[in-house]
mmCIF file of C-alpha atoms in Angstrom:
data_model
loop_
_atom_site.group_PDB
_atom_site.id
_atom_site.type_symbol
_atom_site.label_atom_id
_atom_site.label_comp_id
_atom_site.label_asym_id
_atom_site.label_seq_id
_atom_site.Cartn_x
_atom_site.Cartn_y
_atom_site.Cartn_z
ATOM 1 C CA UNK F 1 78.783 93.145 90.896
ATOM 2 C CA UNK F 2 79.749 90.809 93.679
ATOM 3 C CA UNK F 3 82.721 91.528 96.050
ATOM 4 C CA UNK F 4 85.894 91.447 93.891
ATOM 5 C CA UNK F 5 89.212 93.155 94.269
ATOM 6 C CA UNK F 6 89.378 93.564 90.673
ATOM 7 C CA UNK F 7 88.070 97.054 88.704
ATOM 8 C CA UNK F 8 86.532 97.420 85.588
ATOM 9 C CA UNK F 9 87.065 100.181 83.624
ATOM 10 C CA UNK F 10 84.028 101.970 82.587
ATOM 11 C CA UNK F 11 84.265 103.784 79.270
ATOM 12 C CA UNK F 12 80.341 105.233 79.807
ATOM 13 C CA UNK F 13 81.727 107.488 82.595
ATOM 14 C CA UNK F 14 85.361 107.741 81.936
ATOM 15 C CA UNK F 15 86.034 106.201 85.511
ATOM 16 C CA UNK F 16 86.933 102.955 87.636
ATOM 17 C CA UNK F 17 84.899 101.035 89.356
ATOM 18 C CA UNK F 18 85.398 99.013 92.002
ATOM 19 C CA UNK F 19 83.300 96.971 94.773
ATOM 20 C CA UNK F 20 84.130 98.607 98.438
ATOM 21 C CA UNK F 21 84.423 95.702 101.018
ATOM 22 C CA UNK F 22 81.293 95.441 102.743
ATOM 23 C CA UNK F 23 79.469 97.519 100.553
ATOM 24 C CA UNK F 24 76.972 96.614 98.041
ATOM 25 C CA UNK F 25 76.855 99.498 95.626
ATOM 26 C CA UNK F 26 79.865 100.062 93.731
ATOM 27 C CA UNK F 27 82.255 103.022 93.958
ATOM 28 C CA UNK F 28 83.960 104.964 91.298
ATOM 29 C CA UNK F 29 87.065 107.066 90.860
ATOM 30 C CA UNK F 30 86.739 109.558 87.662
ATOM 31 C CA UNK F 31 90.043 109.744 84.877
ATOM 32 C CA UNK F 32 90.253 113.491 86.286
ATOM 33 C CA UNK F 33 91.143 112.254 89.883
ATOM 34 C CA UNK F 34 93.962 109.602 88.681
ATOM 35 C CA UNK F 35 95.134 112.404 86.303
ATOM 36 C CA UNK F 36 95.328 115.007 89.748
ATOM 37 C CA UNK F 37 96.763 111.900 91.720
ATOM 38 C CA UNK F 38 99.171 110.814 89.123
ATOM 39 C CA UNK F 39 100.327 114.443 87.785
ATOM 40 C CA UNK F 40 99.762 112.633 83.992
ATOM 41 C CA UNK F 41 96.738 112.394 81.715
ATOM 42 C CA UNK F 42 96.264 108.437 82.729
ATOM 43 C CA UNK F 43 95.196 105.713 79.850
ATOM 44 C CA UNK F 44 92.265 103.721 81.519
ATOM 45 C CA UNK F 45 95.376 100.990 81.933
ATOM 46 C CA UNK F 46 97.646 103.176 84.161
ATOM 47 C CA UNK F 47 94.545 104.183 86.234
ATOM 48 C CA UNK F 48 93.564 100.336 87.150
ATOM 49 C CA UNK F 49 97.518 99.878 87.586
ATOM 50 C CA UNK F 50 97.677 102.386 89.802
ATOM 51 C CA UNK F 51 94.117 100.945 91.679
ATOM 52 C CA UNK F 52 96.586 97.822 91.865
ATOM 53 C CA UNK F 53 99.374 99.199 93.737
ATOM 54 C CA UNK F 54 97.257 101.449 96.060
ATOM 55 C CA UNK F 55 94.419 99.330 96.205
ATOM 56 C CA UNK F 56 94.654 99.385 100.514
ATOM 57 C CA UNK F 57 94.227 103.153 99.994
ATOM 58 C CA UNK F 58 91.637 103.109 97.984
ATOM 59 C CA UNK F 59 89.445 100.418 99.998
ATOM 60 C CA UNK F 60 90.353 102.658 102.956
ATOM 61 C CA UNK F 61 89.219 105.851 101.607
ATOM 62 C CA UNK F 62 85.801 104.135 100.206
ATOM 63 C CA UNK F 63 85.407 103.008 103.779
ATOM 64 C CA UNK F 64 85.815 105.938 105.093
ATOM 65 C CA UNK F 65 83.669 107.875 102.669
ATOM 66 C CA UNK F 66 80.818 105.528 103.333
ATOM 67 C CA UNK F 67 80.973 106.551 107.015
ATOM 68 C CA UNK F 68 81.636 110.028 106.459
ATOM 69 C CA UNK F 69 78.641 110.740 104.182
ATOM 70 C CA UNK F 70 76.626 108.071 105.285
ATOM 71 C CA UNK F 71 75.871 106.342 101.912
ATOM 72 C CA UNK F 72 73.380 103.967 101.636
ATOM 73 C CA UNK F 73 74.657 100.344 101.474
ATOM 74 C CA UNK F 74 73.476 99.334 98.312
ATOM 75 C CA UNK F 75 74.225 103.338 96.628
ATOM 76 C CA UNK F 76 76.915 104.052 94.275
ATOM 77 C CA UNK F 77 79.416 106.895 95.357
ATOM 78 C CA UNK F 78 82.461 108.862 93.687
ATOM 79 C CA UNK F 79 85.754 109.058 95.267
ATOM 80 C CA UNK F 80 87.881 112.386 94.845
ATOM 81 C CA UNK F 81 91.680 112.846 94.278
ATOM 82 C CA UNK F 82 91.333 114.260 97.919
ATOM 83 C CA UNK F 83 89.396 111.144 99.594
ATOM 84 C CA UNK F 84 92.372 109.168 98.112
ATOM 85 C CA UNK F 85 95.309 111.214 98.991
ATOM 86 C CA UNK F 86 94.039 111.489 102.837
ATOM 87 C CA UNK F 87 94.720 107.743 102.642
ATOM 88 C CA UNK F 88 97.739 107.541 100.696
ATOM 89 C CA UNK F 89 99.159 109.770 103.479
ATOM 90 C CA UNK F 90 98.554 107.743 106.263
#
């Protein structure tokens, strides 16, 4: 999956997925962290809508993530509620 700022939805694992800038494997945020994030039980729809409007958070907190736990360029990784809300804070 190239560099995009568009998600997919992936049905397999119940989760987004989305391409972290500068980062080659791709990065995933389960249904159970929107539903913690959004307080609801999130349709796949409301999750990439809510990607959308916090997408700056998101690409932050994959960044940081990346240098945190020093993931392999090319390795998929799995964002928590909690690696999102640090960045929706700041």
């Amino acid at each position: 999956m190239p560099y995009s700022k568009t998600p997919i939805w992936r049905d397999d694992i119940d989760a987004l997925a989305f391409q972290a800038a500068d980062h080659t494997g791709l990065c995933m945020v389960h249904r159970r962290a929107f539903r913690t994030l959004l307080r609801i039980v999130p349709s796949p729809q409301e999750c990439v809508d809510f990607y959308h409007t916090h997408s700056d958070a998101f690409q932050a907190a994959a960044r940081a993530k990346v240098v945190r736990a020093d993931v392999a360029d090319t390795a998929n990784f799995h964002l928590t509620s909690r690696d999102v809300t640090r960045q929706l804070k700041n």
